[in-house]
Coordinates of C-alpha atoms in Angstrom, one line a residue:
M1 CA 39.2 -42.6 182.4
L2 CA 35.9 -41.0 183.5
T3 CA 35.8 -43.3 186.6
V4 CA 39.3 -42.3 187.6
A5 CA 38.4 -38.6 187.1
A6 CA 35.3 -39.0 189.2
T7 CA 37.3 -40.7 192.0
Q8 CA 39.9 -38.0 191.9
L9 CA 37.3 -35.2 192.1
K10 CA 35.9 -36.8 195.2
L11 CA 39.3 -36.9 196.8
M12 CA 39.8 -33.2 195.9
W13 CA 36.4 -32.4 197.4
R14 CA 37.4 -34.1 200.7
E15 CA 40.3 -31.7 200.9
R16 CA 38.1 -29.0 202.5
R17 CA 40.9 -26.5 202.8
L18 CA 41.2 -26.1 199.1
A19 CA 37.4 -25.9 198.7
W20 CA 37.2 -23.2 201.3
L21 CA 40.1 -21.3 199.7
A22 CA 38.4 -21.5 196.3
L23 CA 35.2 -20.3 197.8
A24 CA 37.0 -17.3 199.4
I25 CA 38.6 -16.4 196.1
V26 CA 35.3 -16.6 194.3
S27 CA 33.8 -14.3 196.9
L28 CA 36.6 -11.8 196.6
V29 CA 36.4 -11.8 192.8
G30 CA 32.6 -11.4 193.1
A31 CA 33.0 -8.3 195.3
S32 CA 35.6 -7.0 192.9
L33 CA 33.4 -7.5 189.9
A34 CA 30.4 -5.8 191.7
T35 CA 32.4 -2.7 192.6
S36 CA 34.0 -2.5 189.2
A37 CA 30.7 -2.9 187.4
A38 CA 29.2 -0.1 189.6
R39 CA 32.2 2.1 188.9
L40 CA 32.1 1.4 185.1
S41 CA 28.3 2.2 185.1
S42 CA 28.9 5.5 186.8
E43 CA 31.8 6.3 184.5
A44 CA 29.7 5.5 181.4
Q45 CA 26.9 7.8 182.6
E46 CA 29.4 10.5 183.4
R47 CA 31.1 10.3 180.0
Q48 CA 27.7 10.3 178.2
A49 CA 26.8 13.5 180.1
V50 CA 30.2 15.0 179.2
A51 CA 29.7 14.3 175.5
Q52 CA 26.2 15.8 175.6
E53 CA 27.5 18.9 177.4
E54 CA 30.4 19.3 175.0
G55 CA 28.0 19.1 172.1
R56 CA 25.7 21.8 173.7
L57 CA 28.7 24.1 174.3
W58 CA 29.9 23.6 170.8
D59 CA 26.5 24.4 169.2
S60 CA 26.1 27.4 171.5
Q61 CA 29.0 29.3 170.0
G62 CA 26.5 30.9 167.6
V63 CA 27.7 32.9 164.6
I64 CA 31.4 33.5 164.9
D65 CA 34.6 33.2 162.8
P66 CA 34.9 29.4 162.0
H67 CA 38.7 29.6 162.7
E68 CA 38.0 30.9 166.2
A69 CA 35.7 27.8 166.7
A70 CA 38.6 25.6 165.6
H71 CA 40.7 27.1 168.4
V72 CA 37.9 26.8 171.0
G73 CA 37.9 23.0 170.5
R74 CA 36.0 20.4 172.4
A75 CA 36.6 17.2 174.4
V76 CA 35.8 13.7 173.2
P77 CA 35.4 11.1 176.0
A78 CA 36.6 7.6 175.6
P79 CA 34.1 4.8 175.6
V80 CA 33.7 2.6 178.7
R81 CA 34.6 -1.0 178.0
P82 CA 32.0 -3.3 179.7
L83 CA 34.5 -6.2 180.0
A84 CA 36.9 -4.0 181.9
A85 CA 35.1 -5.2 185.0
F86 CA 36.6 -8.6 184.2
D87 CA 40.0 -7.5 182.9
P88 CA 40.8 -3.8 183.4
G89 CA 44.0 -4.1 181.4
L90 CA 45.5 -0.7 180.7
T91 CA 42.3 1.3 181.3
E92 CA 43.7 2.8 184.5
Y93 CA 46.8 4.1 182.7
V94 CA 45.4 5.6 179.5
G95 CA 43.4 8.8 179.3
T96 CA 39.7 8.9 179.4
S97 CA 39.2 11.9 177.0
V98 CA 40.9 13.8 174.2
F99 CA 40.7 17.5 173.7
I100 CA 40.6 18.3 170.0
E101 CA 41.5 21.7 168.4
G102 CA 43.0 23.1 165.2
H103 CA 46.7 22.8 164.4
A104 CA 47.4 20.2 167.1
Q105 CA 46.9 16.6 168.2
N106 CA 46.6 16.2 171.9
P107 CA 47.3 13.0 173.9
A108 CA 44.5 11.4 176.0
R109 CA 44.2 13.1 179.4
H110 CA 42.6 12.4 182.8
K111 CA 44.2 9.0 183.5
P112 CA 42.4 7.2 186.4
A113 CA 45.8 6.2 187.8
E114 CA 46.7 9.8 188.2
R115 CA 43.9 10.4 190.7
G116 CA 46.2 9.2 193.5
A117 CA 45.0 6.7 196.1
A118 CA 43.2 3.5 195.2
I119 CA 40.6 3.9 192.5
S120 CA 38.5 1.2 194.1
R121 CA 38.6 -0.9 197.2
F122 CA 39.7 -3.8 195.0
G123 CA 42.1 -1.9 192.8
G124 CA 44.5 -4.3 191.1
F125 CA 42.4 -7.3 192.0
S126 CA 40.4 -8.6 189.1
A127 CA 38.8 -11.8 187.8
A128 CA 41.4 -11.9 185.0
W129 CA 44.4 -11.6 187.4
T130 CA 42.8 -14.3 189.5
L131 CA 42.6 -16.7 186.5
Q132 CA 46.1 -15.8 185.5
A133 CA 47.9 -16.1 188.8
I134 CA 45.7 -17.5 191.7
V135 CA 43.8 -20.3 190.0
P136 CA 47.1 -21.8 188.6
L137 CA 48.4 -21.8 192.2
L138 CA 45.2 -23.6 193.4
V139 CA 45.7 -26.1 190.6
I140 CA 49.3 -26.8 191.8
L141 CA 48.1 -27.1 195.4
A142 CA 45.3 -29.5 194.4
G143 CA 47.4 -31.7 192.1
F144 CA 51.1 -31.7 193.2
S145 CA 50.6 -34.9 195.3
T146 CA 48.2 -36.6 192.9
M147 CA 50.9 -39.1 191.8
S148 CA 53.8 -38.4 194.1
G149 CA 54.3 -39.2 197.7
E150 CA 53.9 -42.6 199.5
A151 CA 50.1 -42.5 199.7
A152 CA 49.6 -41.7 196.1
R153 CA 52.2 -44.2 195.0
A154 CA 50.5 -46.9 197.1
R155 CA 47.1 -46.2 195.5
L156 CA 48.7 -46.2 192.0
R157 CA 50.3 -49.7 192.7
Q158 CA 46.9 -51.0 193.7
E159 CA 45.2 -49.6 190.5
L160 CA 48.0 -50.9 188.2
G161 CA 47.9 -54.3 190.0
A162 CA 44.2 -54.5 189.3
G163 CA 45.0 -54.2 185.6
A164 CA 44.4 -50.5 185.0
N165 CA 46.3 -48.8 182.1
A166 CA 48.9 -46.2 183.2
M167 CA 47.8 -43.8 180.5
V168 CA 44.2 -44.0 181.7
L169 CA 45.2 -43.4 185.3
V170 CA 47.2 -40.4 184.4
G171 CA 44.6 -39.1 182.0
G172 CA 41.8 -39.5 184.5
R173 CA 43.7 -37.4 187.1
L174 CA 44.5 -34.8 184.5
L175 CA 40.8 -34.7 183.5
A176 CA 39.7 -34.2 187.1
L177 CA 42.1 -31.3 187.5
V178 CA 41.0 -29.7 184.3
I179 CA 37.3 -30.1 185.2
A180 CA 37.9 -28.4 188.6
A181 CA 39.9 -25.6 187.1
G182 CA 37.5 -25.2 184.3
L183 CA 34.5 -25.0 186.6
L184 CA 36.3 -22.3 188.6
A185 CA 37.1 -20.4 185.4
M186 CA 33.5 -20.5 184.2
I187 CA 32.2 -19.2 187.5
L188 CA 34.6 -16.2 187.4
I189 CA 33.8 -15.4 183.7
S190 CA 30.1 -15.9 184.2
A191 CA 30.2 -13.5 187.2
T192 CA 31.0 -10.8 184.6
L193 CA 27.7 -11.1 182.8
P194 CA 25.8 -8.6 185.1
A195 CA 28.3 -5.9 184.2
I196 CA 27.8 -6.7 180.5
A197 CA 24.0 -6.6 180.8
A198 CA 24.1 -3.1 182.4
P199 CA 22.1 -0.6 180.3
E200 CA 25.1 1.7 180.0
A201 CA 27.4 -1.1 178.8
G202 CA 28.4 -1.4 175.2
K203 CA 27.8 -4.5 173.1
V204 CA 29.8 -7.6 173.7
D205 CA 29.3 -10.4 171.1
T206 CA 29.1 -14.1 171.9
I207 CA 32.3 -14.8 169.9
T208 CA 34.3 -12.6 172.3
L209 CA 33.0 -14.4 175.3
I210 CA 33.7 -17.8 173.7
G211 CA 37.2 -16.7 172.7
L212 CA 37.9 -15.4 176.2
A213 CA 36.7 -18.7 177.8
A214 CA 38.7 -20.8 175.3
G215 CA 41.9 -18.9 175.9
Y216 CA 41.7 -19.2 179.7
M217 CA 40.7 -22.9 179.4
L218 CA 43.8 -23.5 177.3
Y219 CA 45.9 -21.6 179.7
L220 CA 44.7 -23.5 182.7
L221 CA 45.1 -26.8 180.8
I222 CA 48.8 -25.9 180.6
F223 CA 49.1 -25.7 184.4
C224 CA 47.0 -28.8 185.0
A225 CA 49.1 -30.8 182.6
I226 CA 52.4 -29.6 184.0
T227 CA 51.2 -30.2 187.5
I228 CA 50.2 -33.8 186.7
A229 CA 53.4 -34.4 184.7
I230 CA 55.8 -33.1 187.5
S231 CA 53.8 -35.0 190.1
G232 CA 54.2 -38.3 188.1
L233 CA 57.9 -37.7 187.4
C234 CA 58.8 -36.9 191.0
A235 CA 58.8 -39.6 193.7
S236 CA 58.6 -37.1 196.5
A237 CA 55.6 -34.8 196.8
R238 CA 57.7 -32.2 198.4
T239 CA 60.1 -32.1 195.4
A240 CA 57.1 -31.9 193.1
L241 CA 55.6 -29.0 195.1
V242 CA 58.9 -27.0 195.1
L243 CA 59.4 -27.4 191.4
L244 CA 55.8 -26.4 190.6
L245 CA 55.9 -23.4 192.9
G246 CA 59.1 -22.3 191.3
F247 CA 57.5 -22.6 187.8
W248 CA 54.4 -20.7 189.0
A249 CA 56.5 -17.9 190.5
V250 CA 58.7 -17.5 187.4
S251 CA 55.8 -17.7 184.9
T252 CA 53.1 -15.8 186.6
V253 CA 55.0 -13.2 188.7
L254 CA 58.6 -12.8 187.7
V255 CA 58.6 -12.9 183.9
P256 CA 55.5 -10.8 183.4
R257 CA 57.1 -8.1 185.5
I258 CA 60.6 -8.0 184.0
A259 CA 59.5 -8.4 180.4
P260 CA 58.1 -4.9 180.0
A261 CA 61.1 -3.4 181.7
I262 CA 63.5 -5.2 179.4
A263 CA 61.4 -4.2 176.4
E264 CA 61.4 -0.6 177.5
S265 CA 65.2 -0.7 177.9
L266 CA 65.7 -2.2 174.4
E267 CA 63.2 0.1 172.7
P268 CA 63.0 3.2 174.9
T269 CA 60.2 5.6 174.4
P270 CA 60.6 9.4 174.7
S271 CA 59.2 11.2 177.7
A272 CA 56.1 13.3 177.2
A273 CA 58.2 16.5 177.5
A274 CA 60.8 15.2 174.9
F275 CA 58.0 14.2 172.5
R276 CA 56.3 17.6 172.7
A277 CA 59.6 19.3 172.2
A278 CA 60.4 17.3 169.1
V279 CA 57.1 18.1 167.6
K280 CA 57.3 21.8 168.5
D281 CA 60.8 22.1 167.1
E282 CA 59.7 20.6 163.7
A283 CA 56.6 22.7 163.7
T284 CA 58.5 26.0 164.2
Q285 CA 60.5 25.1 161.1
G286 CA 57.4 24.5 159.1
V287 CA 54.8 26.8 157.5
D288 CA 53.1 29.4 159.8
V289 CA 49.8 30.1 158.0
H290 CA 49.1 32.9 160.5
N291 CA 52.1 34.8 159.2
A292 CA 51.5 36.4 155.8
S293 CA 55.3 36.9 155.3
D294 CA 56.2 33.3 156.0
E295 CA 58.1 31.8 153.1
G296 CA 55.8 28.8 153.0
V297 CA 52.7 31.0 152.9
I298 CA 54.2 33.1 150.1
A299 CA 55.1 30.0 148.1
F300 CA 51.5 28.6 148.6
K301 CA 50.0 31.9 147.6
A302 CA 52.1 31.9 144.3
E303 CA 51.1 28.3 143.6
L304 CA 47.4 29.0 144.2
M305 CA 47.4 32.1 141.9
A306 CA 49.2 30.1 139.2
R307 CA 46.7 27.3 139.5
F308 CA 43.7 29.7 139.0
N309 CA 45.7 31.8 136.5
V310 CA 45.3 35.1 138.4
T311 CA 47.9 37.8 139.4
R312 CA 46.1 39.2 142.5
I313 CA 44.8 37.5 145.6
E314 CA 41.6 39.5 145.3
D315 CA 41.0 37.8 141.9
L316 CA 41.0 34.2 143.4
P317 CA 37.6 32.5 143.2
I318 CA 38.1 31.4 146.8
N319 CA 39.0 32.9 150.1
F320 CA 42.8 32.7 150.4
R321 CA 42.7 32.9 154.2
G322 CA 40.5 29.7 154.4
A323 CA 42.7 28.0 151.8
A324 CA 45.8 28.8 153.8
Y325 CA 44.2 27.5 157.0
E326 CA 43.2 24.3 155.1
Y327 CA 46.7 23.9 153.8
G328 CA 48.3 24.6 157.2
E329 CA 46.0 22.0 158.9
Q330 CA 47.0 19.4 156.4
L331 CA 50.7 20.1 157.0
S332 CA 50.4 20.1 160.8
T333 CA 48.3 16.9 160.7
D334 CA 50.9 15.1 158.6
L335 CA 53.6 16.3 161.1
Y336 CA 51.7 15.0 164.2
N337 CA 50.7 11.8 162.5
R338 CA 54.3 11.1 161.6
H339 CA 55.5 11.6 165.2
F340 CA 52.7 9.7 166.8
E341 CA 53.0 6.8 164.4
Q342 CA 56.7 6.6 165.2
L343 CA 55.8 6.5 168.9
Y344 CA 53.2 3.8 168.2
D345 CA 55.7 1.8 166.3
L346 CA 58.0 1.8 169.4
Y347 CA 55.1 0.5 171.5
Q348 CA 54.6 -2.3 168.9
K349 CA 58.2 -3.2 169.0
Q350 CA 58.1 -3.4 172.8
E351 CA 55.1 -5.8 172.4
Y352 CA 57.1 -8.0 170.1
I353 CA 60.0 -8.1 172.6
K354 CA 57.6 -9.0 175.4
R355 CA 56.1 -11.8 173.3
T356 CA 59.5 -13.4 173.1
F357 CA 59.4 -13.9 176.8
S358 CA 56.3 -16.1 176.4
V359 CA 58.7 -19.0 175.9
M360 CA 59.3 -18.8 179.6
S361 CA 55.8 -17.7 180.6
P362 CA 52.4 -18.6 179.1
T363 CA 51.0 -15.8 181.3
I364 CA 52.3 -13.2 178.9
S365 CA 50.3 -14.7 176.0
I366 CA 47.1 -15.0 178.0
Q367 CA 47.4 -11.4 179.2
A368 CA 47.7 -10.1 175.7
W369 CA 44.8 -12.4 174.5
S370 CA 42.6 -11.4 177.4
R371 CA 43.2 -7.6 177.1
A372 CA 42.7 -7.7 173.4
L373 CA 39.3 -9.4 173.6
T374 CA 38.1 -7.2 176.5
L375 CA 39.3 -4.1 174.5
T376 CA 41.4 -3.0 177.4
D377 CA 44.8 -3.2 175.6
F378 CA 46.7 -0.4 173.9
G379 CA 45.4 -1.6 170.5
A380 CA 41.8 -0.7 171.6
H381 CA 43.0 2.7 172.9
L382 CA 44.9 3.3 169.7
N383 CA 41.7 2.7 167.7
F384 CA 40.0 5.3 169.9
L385 CA 42.8 7.8 169.4
R386 CA 42.8 7.3 165.6
G387 CA 39.0 7.7 165.5
V388 CA 39.2 10.9 167.4
E389 CA 42.0 12.3 165.2
D390 CA 39.9 11.4 162.1
Y391 CA 37.0 13.3 163.6
R392 CA 39.2 16.2 164.6
Y393 CA 40.6 16.6 161.1
R394 CA 37.2 16.4 159.4
L395 CA 35.8 18.9 161.9
V396 CA 38.6 21.5 161.5
Q397 CA 38.8 21.2 157.8
T398 CA 35.0 21.7 157.5
L399 CA 35.5 25.0 159.4
N400 CA 38.4 25.9 157.1
R401 CA 36.5 25.0 153.9
E402 CA 33.6 27.2 155.1
I403 CA 36.0 30.1 155.2
K404 CA 37.6 29.1 151.9
N405 CA 34.3 29.0 150.0
Q406 CA 33.2 32.5 151.1
K407 CA 34.9 35.4 149.4
P408 CA 35.5 38.5 151.7
V409 CA 32.8 41.1 151.3
G410 CA 33.5 44.8 152.0
E411 CA 36.0 45.8 154.6
D412 CA 35.3 42.8 156.9
R413 CA 38.0 40.3 155.9
N414 CA 36.7 37.7 158.3
H415 CA 33.8 35.4 157.5
H416 CA 31.3 34.5 160.2
A417 CA 28.9 31.5 160.2
D418 CA 26.7 29.6 162.5
I419 CA 29.0 26.9 163.9
A420 CA 26.2 24.4 164.8
S421 CA 24.8 24.5 161.2
I422 CA 28.0 24.1 159.3
T423 CA 29.3 21.2 161.5
R424 CA 26.1 19.3 162.1
S425 CA 27.0 16.7 159.5
V426 CA 30.4 16.1 161.1
T427 CA 30.0 13.4 163.8
Y428 CA 32.2 11.2 165.8
T429 CA 31.7 7.5 165.6
E430 CA 33.6 5.1 167.7
Q431 CA 36.0 2.9 165.6
Q432 CA 36.1 -0.6 167.0
A433 CA 37.9 -3.5 165.3
P434 CA 35.7 -6.5 164.5
T435 CA 36.1 -9.5 166.7
G436 CA 37.4 -11.5 163.8
Q437 CA 40.2 -9.0 163.3
L438 CA 41.1 -9.0 167.0
L439 CA 41.3 -12.8 166.9
N440 CA 43.5 -12.7 163.8
T441 CA 45.9 -10.2 165.4
Q442 CA 46.2 -12.3 168.5
L443 CA 46.8 -15.5 166.6
P444 CA 50.5 -15.6 167.5
N445 CA 49.6 -15.6 171.2
L446 CA 47.1 -18.4 170.6
V447 CA 49.7 -20.4 168.8
I448 CA 52.1 -19.9 171.7
L449 CA 49.4 -21.2 174.2
V450 CA 48.7 -24.2 172.0
L451 CA 52.4 -25.0 171.8
W452 CA 52.7 -24.7 175.6
A453 CA 49.7 -27.0 176.0
A454 CA 51.2 -29.5 173.5
I455 CA 54.5 -29.6 175.4
A456 CA 52.7 -30.0 178.7
L457 CA 50.6 -32.9 177.4
I458 CA 53.8 -34.6 176.0
L459 CA 55.2 -34.4 179.5
V460 CA 52.1 -36.0 180.8
A461 CA 52.5 -38.8 178.3
V462 CA 56.1 -39.3 179.4
S463 CA 55.0 -39.4 183.0
A464 CA 52.5 -42.1 182.2
L465 CA 55.1 -44.2 180.3
R466 CA 57.4 -44.0 183.3
L467 CA 54.7 -44.6 185.8
G468 CA 55.0 -48.4 185.7
Q469 CA 58.7 -48.3 186.2
R470 CA 58.7 -45.7 189.0
V471 CA 55.8 -47.4 190.9

């Protein structure tokens, strides 16, 4: 089998047009990776500077009413994903920072795609897209005539006449195609390493890179096996090429484009304006802690006095104003969390619908696998949003508790404190799912790729069994 593979690799190497085409693609991907890495490095430095400036502005508020500080708010920039140079995923369509403040949860803002014209010279062209669409096309062009057509059939007759086993001949040709595609994949993935090694880049563990490489190798194996199988089952090379190009167009171009549209039509998400209106409508019907005559505030006041067994607000051992703000923040946070989680559930349902289309396209599964491991999918963005919300809630409630724990003195009913001092212990830490957890959540997509590979290899075996009869 190795001898057959070596012979087949020599034949592919002699086809200079494919070699030059592969070289041109590698060069374009290299240029894309270089520009993407430079842009990501610049963005990482910019966001780091923004975070430092936001921290300085927050601490410079000095001694003021903590509730005023809660309304001043601050911005939290999103982390830059180093592997976005390889697979940008959704990074161009989700916001790069979140503004946090009291009584509200804000969506991410400053989406790169909203900047208008091309973000980079190679916008939309990436190493991941090349492996998902262009390399499979090269595999088809390199292998469609491997066992179909008069010249290939004549060579197979000679090899079978010399006593060669049909399964060995087919397996050797498949191995040669897999080696060529795998080599190209390793070059494209390895070209991402300089972006990962940049000083501003975050940490990328070895398991992530291994998982990424394994997923793409499995994906390319599918196209290699299907190419060899169709080539063996078709007597005409032209017929084999038409069938393979049709499969490539449907699986890598058509289905990945229509699947999200169908998912959106089946599980439609509200517009930004409709979402804000729904939240606002429910909020206006809730408790307004800034209004002393609000029924909810009156009820909370009565419950608080009963809890502390007092008959006057002045006799409470705590500051009622701060307690009311703390209570109101809890209510508004629950409201926003409920609405946002409903929205996120819709996104998840859309993902499930998209995944069903993977029965027609392994590209859908490899896209999800690649984006998850490179942290450029919505799951990674959702982890960022939830981490920011956790930080926002802790920060605002720290300010509210500062007021609650200070009884009013004299005629000044408002408490003042040094904002930097009372919030120094409240910090934001990026929440990133462990690689093991990411792999576990992507297990269905891996299973789908394995099933595709198994079916493709069965087709190869069928092709080998029929080889003797057809030749």
